[in-house]
C-alpha atoms as a PDB file:
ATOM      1  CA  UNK A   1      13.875 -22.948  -1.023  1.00  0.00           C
ATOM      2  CA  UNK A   2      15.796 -21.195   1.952  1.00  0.00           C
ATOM      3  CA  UNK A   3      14.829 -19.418   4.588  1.00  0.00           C
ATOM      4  CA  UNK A   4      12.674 -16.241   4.394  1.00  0.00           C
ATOM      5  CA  UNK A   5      14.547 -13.295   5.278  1.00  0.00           C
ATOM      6  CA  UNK A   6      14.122 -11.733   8.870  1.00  0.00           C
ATOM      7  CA  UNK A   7      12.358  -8.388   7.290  1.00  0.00           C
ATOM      8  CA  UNK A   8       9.460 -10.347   5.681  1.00  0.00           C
ATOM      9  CA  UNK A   9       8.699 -12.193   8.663  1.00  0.00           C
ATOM     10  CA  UNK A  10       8.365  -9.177  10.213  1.00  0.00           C
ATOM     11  CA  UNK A  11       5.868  -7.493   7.967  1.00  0.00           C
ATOM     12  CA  UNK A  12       3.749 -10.642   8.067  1.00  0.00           C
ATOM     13  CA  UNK A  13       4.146 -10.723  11.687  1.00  0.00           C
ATOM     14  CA  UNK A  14       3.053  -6.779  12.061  1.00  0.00           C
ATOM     15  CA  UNK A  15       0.347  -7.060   9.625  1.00  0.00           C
ATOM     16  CA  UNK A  16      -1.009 -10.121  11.497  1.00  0.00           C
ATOM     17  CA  UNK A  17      -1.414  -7.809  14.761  1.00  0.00           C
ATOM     18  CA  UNK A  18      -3.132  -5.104  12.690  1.00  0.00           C
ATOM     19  CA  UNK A  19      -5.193  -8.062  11.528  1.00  0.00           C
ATOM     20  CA  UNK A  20      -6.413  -8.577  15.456  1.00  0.00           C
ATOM     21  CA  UNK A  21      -6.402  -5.121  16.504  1.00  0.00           C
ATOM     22  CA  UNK A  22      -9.074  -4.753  13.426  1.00  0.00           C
ATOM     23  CA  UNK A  23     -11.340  -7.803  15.000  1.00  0.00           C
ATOM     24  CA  UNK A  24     -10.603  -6.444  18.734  1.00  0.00           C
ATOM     25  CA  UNK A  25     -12.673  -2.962  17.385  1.00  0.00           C
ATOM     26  CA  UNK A  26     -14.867  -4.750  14.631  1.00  0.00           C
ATOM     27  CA  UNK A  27     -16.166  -7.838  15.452  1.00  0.00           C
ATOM     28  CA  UNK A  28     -16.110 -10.341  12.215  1.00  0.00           C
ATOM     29  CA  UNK A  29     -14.007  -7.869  10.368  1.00  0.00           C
ATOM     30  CA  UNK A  30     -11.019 -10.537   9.598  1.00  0.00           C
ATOM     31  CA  UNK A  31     -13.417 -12.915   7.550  1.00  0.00           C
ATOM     32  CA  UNK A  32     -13.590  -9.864   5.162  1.00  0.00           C
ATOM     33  CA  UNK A  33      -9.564 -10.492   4.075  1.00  0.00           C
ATOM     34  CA  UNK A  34      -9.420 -13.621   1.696  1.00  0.00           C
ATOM     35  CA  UNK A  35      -7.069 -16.809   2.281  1.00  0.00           C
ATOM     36  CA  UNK A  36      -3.170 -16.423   1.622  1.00  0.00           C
ATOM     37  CA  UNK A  37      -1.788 -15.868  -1.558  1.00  0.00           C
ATOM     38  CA  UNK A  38      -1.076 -18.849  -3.801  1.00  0.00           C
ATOM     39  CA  UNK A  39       2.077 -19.541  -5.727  1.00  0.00           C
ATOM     40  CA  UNK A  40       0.140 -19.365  -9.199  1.00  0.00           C
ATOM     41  CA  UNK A  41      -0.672 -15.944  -8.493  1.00  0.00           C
ATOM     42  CA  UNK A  42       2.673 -15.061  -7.477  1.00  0.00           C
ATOM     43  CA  UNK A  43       4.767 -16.740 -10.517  1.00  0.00           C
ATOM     44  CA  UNK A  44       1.715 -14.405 -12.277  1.00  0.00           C
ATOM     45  CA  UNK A  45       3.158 -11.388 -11.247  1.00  0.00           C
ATOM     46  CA  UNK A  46       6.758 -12.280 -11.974  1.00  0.00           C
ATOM     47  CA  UNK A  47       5.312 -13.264 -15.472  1.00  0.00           C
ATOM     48  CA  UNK A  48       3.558 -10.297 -16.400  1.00  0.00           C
ATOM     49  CA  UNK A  49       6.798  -7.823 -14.865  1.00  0.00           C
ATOM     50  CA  UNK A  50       9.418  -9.677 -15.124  1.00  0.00           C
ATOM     51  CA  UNK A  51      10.363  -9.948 -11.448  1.00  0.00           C
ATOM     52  CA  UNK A  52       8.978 -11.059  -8.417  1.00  0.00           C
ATOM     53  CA  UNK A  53       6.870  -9.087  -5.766  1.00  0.00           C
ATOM     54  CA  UNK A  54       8.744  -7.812  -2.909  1.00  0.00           C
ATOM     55  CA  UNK A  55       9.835 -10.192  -0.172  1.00  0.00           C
ATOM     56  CA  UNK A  56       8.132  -8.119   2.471  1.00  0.00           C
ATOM     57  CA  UNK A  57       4.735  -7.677   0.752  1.00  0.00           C
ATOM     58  CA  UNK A  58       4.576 -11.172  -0.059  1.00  0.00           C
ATOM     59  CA  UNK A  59       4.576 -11.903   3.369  1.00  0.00           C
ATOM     60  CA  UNK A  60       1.840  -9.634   4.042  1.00  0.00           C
ATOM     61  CA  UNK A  61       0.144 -11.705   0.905  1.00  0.00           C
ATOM     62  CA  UNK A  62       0.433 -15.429   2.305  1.00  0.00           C
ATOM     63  CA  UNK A  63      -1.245 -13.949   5.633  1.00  0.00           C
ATOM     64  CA  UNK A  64      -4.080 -12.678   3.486  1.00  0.00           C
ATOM     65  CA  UNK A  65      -4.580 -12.010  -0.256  1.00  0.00           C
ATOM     66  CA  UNK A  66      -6.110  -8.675  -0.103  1.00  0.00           C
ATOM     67  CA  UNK A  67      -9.566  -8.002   1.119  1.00  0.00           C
ATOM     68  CA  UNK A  68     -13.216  -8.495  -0.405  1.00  0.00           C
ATOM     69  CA  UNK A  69     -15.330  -6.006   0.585  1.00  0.00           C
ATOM     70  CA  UNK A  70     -15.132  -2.034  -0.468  1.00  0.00           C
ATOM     71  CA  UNK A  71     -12.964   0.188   1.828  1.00  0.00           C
ATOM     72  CA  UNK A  72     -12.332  -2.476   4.830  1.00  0.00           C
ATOM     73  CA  UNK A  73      -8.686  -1.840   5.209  1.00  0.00           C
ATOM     74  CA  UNK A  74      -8.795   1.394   6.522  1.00  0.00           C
ATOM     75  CA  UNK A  75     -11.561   2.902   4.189  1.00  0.00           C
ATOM     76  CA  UNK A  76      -8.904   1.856   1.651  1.00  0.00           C
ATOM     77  CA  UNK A  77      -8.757  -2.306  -0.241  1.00  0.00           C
ATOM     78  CA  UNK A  78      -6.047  -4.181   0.779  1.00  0.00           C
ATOM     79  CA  UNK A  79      -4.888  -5.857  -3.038  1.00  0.00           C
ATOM     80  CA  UNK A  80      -4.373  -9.022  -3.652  1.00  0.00           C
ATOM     81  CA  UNK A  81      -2.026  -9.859  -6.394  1.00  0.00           C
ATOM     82  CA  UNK A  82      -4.421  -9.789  -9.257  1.00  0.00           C
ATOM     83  CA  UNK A  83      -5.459  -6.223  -8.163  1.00  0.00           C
ATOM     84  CA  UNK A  84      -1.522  -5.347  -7.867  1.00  0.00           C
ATOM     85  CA  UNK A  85      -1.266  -5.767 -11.577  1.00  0.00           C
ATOM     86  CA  UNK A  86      -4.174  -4.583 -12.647  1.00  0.00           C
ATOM     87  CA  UNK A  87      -3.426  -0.993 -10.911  1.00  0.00           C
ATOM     88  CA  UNK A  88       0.362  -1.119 -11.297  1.00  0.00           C
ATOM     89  CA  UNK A  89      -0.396  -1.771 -15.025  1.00  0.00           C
ATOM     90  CA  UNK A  90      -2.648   1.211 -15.250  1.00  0.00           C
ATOM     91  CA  UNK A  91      -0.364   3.273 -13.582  1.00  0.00           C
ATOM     92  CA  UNK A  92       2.163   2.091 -16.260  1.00  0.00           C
ATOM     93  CA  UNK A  93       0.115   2.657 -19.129  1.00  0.00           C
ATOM     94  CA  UNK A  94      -1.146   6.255 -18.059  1.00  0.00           C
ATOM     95  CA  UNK A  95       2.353   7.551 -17.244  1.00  0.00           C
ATOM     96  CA  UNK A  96       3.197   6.032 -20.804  1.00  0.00           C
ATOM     97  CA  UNK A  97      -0.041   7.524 -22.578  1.00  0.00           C
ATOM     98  CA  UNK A  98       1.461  11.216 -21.231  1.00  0.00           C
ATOM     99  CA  UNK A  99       4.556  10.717 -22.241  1.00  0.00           C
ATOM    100  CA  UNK A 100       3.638  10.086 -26.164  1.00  0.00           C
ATOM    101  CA  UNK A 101       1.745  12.835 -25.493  1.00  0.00           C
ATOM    102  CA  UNK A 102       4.023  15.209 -24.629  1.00  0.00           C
ATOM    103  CA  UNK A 103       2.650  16.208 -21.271  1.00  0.00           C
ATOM    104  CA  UNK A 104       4.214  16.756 -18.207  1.00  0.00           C
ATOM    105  CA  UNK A 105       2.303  14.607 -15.646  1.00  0.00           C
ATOM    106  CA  UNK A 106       5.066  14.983 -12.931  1.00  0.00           C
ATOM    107  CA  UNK A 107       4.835  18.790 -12.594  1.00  0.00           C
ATOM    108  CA  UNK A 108       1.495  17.786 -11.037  1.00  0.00           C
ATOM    109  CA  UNK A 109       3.110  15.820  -8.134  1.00  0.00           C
ATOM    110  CA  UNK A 110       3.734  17.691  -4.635  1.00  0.00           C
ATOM    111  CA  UNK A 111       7.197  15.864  -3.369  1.00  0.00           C
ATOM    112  CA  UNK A 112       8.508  17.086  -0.198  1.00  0.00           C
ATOM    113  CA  UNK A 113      11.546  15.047  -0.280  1.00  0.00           C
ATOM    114  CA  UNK A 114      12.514  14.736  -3.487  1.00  0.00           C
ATOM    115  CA  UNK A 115      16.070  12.817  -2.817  1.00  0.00           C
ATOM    116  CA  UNK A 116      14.220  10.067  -0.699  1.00  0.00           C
ATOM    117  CA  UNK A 117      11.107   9.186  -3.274  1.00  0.00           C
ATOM    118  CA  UNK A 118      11.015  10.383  -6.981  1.00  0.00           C
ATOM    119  CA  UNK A 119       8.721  13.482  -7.934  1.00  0.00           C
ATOM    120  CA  UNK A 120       7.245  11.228 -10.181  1.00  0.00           C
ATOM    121  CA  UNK A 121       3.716  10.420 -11.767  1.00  0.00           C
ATOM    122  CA  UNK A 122       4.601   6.689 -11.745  1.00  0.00           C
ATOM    123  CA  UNK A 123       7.810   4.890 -11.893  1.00  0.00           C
ATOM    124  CA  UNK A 124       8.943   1.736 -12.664  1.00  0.00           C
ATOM    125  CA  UNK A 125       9.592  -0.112  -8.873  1.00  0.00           C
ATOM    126  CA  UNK A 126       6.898   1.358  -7.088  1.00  0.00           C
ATOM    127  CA  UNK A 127       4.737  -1.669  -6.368  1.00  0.00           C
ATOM    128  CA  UNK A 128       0.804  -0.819  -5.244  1.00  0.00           C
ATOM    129  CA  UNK A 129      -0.328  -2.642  -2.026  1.00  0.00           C
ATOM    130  CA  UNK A 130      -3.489  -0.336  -1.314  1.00  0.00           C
ATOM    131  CA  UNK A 131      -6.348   1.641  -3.105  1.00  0.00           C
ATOM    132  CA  UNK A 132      -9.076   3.847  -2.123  1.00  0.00           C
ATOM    133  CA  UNK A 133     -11.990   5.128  -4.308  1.00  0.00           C
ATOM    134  CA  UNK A 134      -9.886   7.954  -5.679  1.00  0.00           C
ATOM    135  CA  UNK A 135      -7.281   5.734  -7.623  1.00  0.00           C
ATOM    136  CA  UNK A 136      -4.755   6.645  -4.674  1.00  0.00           C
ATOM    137  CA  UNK A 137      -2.906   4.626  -1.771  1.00  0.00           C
ATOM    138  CA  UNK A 138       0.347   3.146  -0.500  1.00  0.00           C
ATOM    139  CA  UNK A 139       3.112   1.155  -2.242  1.00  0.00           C
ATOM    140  CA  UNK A 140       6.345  -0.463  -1.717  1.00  0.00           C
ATOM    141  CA  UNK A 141       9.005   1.869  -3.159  1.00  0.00           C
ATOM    142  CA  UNK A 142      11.693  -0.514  -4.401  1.00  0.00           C
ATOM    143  CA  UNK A 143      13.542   2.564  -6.771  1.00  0.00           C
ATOM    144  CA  UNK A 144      13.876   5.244  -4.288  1.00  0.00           C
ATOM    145  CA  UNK A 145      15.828   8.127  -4.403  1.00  0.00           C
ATOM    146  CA  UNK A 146      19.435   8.399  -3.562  1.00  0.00           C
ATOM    147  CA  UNK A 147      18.770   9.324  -0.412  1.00  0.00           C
ATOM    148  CA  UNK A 148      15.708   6.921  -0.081  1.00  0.00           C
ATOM    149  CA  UNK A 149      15.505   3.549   1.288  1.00  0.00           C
ATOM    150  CA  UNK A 150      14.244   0.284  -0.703  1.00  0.00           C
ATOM    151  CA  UNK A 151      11.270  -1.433   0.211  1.00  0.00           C
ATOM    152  CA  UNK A 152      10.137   2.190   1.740  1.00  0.00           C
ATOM    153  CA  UNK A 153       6.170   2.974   1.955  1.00  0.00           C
ATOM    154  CA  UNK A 154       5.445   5.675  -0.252  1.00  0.00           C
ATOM    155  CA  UNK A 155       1.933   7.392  -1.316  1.00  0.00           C
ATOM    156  CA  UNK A 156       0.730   7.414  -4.876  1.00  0.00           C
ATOM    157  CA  UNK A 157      -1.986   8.051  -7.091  1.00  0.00           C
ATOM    158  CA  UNK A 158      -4.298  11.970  -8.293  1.00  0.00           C
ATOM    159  CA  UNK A 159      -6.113  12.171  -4.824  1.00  0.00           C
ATOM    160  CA  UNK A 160      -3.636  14.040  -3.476  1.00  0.00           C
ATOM    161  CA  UNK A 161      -0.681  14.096  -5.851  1.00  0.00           C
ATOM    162  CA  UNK A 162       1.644  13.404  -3.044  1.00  0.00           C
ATOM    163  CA  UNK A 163       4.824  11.433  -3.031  1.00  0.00           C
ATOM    164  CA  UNK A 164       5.861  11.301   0.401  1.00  0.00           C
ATOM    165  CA  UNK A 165       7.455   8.480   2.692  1.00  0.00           C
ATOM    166  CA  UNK A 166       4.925   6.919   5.424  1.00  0.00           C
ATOM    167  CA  UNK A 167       7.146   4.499   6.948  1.00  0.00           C
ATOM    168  CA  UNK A 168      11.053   2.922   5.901  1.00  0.00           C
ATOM    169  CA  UNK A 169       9.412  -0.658   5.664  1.00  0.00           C
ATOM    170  CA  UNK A 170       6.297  -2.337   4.995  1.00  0.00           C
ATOM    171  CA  UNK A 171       6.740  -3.907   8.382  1.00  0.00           C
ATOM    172  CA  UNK A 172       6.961  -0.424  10.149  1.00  0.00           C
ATOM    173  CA  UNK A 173       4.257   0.822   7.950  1.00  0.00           C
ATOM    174  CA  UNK A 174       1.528  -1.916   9.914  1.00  0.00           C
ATOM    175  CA  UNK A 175       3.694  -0.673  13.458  1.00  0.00           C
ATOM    176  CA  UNK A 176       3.010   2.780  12.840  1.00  0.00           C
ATOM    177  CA  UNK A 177      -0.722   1.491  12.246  1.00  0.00           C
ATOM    178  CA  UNK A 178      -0.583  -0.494  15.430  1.00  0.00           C
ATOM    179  CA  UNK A 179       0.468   2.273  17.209  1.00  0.00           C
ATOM    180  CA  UNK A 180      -2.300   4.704  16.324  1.00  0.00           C
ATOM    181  CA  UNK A 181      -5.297   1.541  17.343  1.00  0.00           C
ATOM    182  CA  UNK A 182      -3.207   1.713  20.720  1.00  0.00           C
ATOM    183  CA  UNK A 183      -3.477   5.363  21.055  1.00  0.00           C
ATOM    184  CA  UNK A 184      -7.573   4.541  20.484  1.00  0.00           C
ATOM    185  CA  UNK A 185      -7.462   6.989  16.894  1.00  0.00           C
ATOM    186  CA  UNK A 186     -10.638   4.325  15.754  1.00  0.00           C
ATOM    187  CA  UNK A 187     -14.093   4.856  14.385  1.00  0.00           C
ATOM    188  CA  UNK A 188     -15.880   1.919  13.355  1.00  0.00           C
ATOM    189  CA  UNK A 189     -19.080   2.417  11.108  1.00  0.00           C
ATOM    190  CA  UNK A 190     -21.994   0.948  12.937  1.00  0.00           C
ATOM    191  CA  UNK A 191     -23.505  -0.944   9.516  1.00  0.00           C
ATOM    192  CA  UNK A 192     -20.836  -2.238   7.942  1.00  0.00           C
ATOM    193  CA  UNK A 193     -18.517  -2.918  10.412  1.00  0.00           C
ATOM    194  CA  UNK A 194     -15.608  -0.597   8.605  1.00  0.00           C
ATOM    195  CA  UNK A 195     -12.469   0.249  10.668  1.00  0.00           C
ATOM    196  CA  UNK A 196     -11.020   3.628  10.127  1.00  0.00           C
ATOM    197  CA  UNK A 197      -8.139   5.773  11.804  1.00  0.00           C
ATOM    198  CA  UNK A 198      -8.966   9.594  12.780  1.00  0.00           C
ATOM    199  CA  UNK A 199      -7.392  12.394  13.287  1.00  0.00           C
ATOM    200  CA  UNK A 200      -7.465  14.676  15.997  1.00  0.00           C
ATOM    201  CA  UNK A 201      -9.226  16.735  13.617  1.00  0.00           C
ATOM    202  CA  UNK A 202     -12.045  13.979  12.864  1.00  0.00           C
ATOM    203  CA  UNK A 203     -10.821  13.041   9.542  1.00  0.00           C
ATOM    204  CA  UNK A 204     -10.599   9.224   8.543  1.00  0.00           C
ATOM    205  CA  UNK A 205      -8.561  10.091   5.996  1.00  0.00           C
ATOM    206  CA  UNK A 206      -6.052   7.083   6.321  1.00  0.00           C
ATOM    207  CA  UNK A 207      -2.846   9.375   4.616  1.00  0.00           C
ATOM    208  CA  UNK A 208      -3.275  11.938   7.389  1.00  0.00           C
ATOM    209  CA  UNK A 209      -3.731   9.961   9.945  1.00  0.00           C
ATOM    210  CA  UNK A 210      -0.372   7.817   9.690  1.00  0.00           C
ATOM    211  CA  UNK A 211       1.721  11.174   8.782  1.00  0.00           C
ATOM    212  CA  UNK A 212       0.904  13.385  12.008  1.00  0.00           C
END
């Protein structure tokens, strides 16, 4: 096996300082995120798709294989890799369901930059990293538009139906998050220990907060 490439050191390295920042506000927080990824899970996901998971979020994955308990990333879960194809399958299957029949599920979707990340329901590529309680979150965007970047954070899911960019790389997507614990943007919920990002505004809404 060679060497891992420079970008997915980097996104383990960034999400590993989230990681801290978390236990710096909360405490006991980090024993909520499971152990690293093992290589039966990964060779999983490669079975069930046909190719592996991104370099950079498997990086992210062998630092910590998702989290346990309801809403502690953020207020949204942090997936391991069994989640990952569990959601990305349902994604699959739903976009497929409206397709036989005959429905338009894209015209739903609110795309403000339609040549960076596809106006799309779903699309093949688009590999789910986070969920909240509304079926939505983040994923690594490995089919972007032309003008797009692979391996770029985009949003999916109902709750909004917004396909936007958050960040060009998983590993600037936990350095954007970094950046708003520096600025102090943290509530932490006093009984379960829950670290969220505000807003000026006051919403923990984890979307808004990383795209003012």
């Amino acid at each position: 096996m060679g060497l891992p490439e420079q970008s997915q050191i980097d996104a383990g390295y960034a999400f590993t300082k989230v990681l801290a920042w978390m236990e710096t506000a909360s405490l006991g927080i980090r024993a909520h995120f499971r152990p690293p990824v093992s290589v039966d899970a990964l060779t999983h996901y490669r079975e069930v798709f046909g190719q592996p998971l991104p370099d950079s979020l498997v990086a992210v994955l062998s630092v910590a294989d998702g989290n346990d308990d309801e809403g502690d990333f953020f207020l949204h879960n942090l997936l391991g890799v069994e989640e990952i194809i569990a959601i990305q399958t349902v994604q699959e299957q739903t976009a497929e369901s409206f397709r036989r029949a005959g429905l338009d599920c894209d015209r739903w979707v609110r795309c403000p930059e339609p040549g960076v990340v596809s106006r799309k329901f779903w699309k093949p590529g688009w590999v789910p990293f986070t969920a909240d309680d509304g079926d939505s979150g983040f994923a690594v965007d490995m089919s972007p538009g032309p003008f797009g970047t692979s391996g770029q954070v985009i949003t999916y899911g109902p709750d909004p139906a917004l396909r936007t960019v958050i960040a060009p790389s998983l590993t600037e997507f936990f350095e954007l998050i970094s950046a708003r614990l520096e600025l102090g943007s943290v509530l932490v919920d006093p009984c379960t220990g829950a670290v969220s990002l505000c807003t000026p505004a006051g919403s923990s809404n984890l979307v808004e907060s990383l795209m003012r």
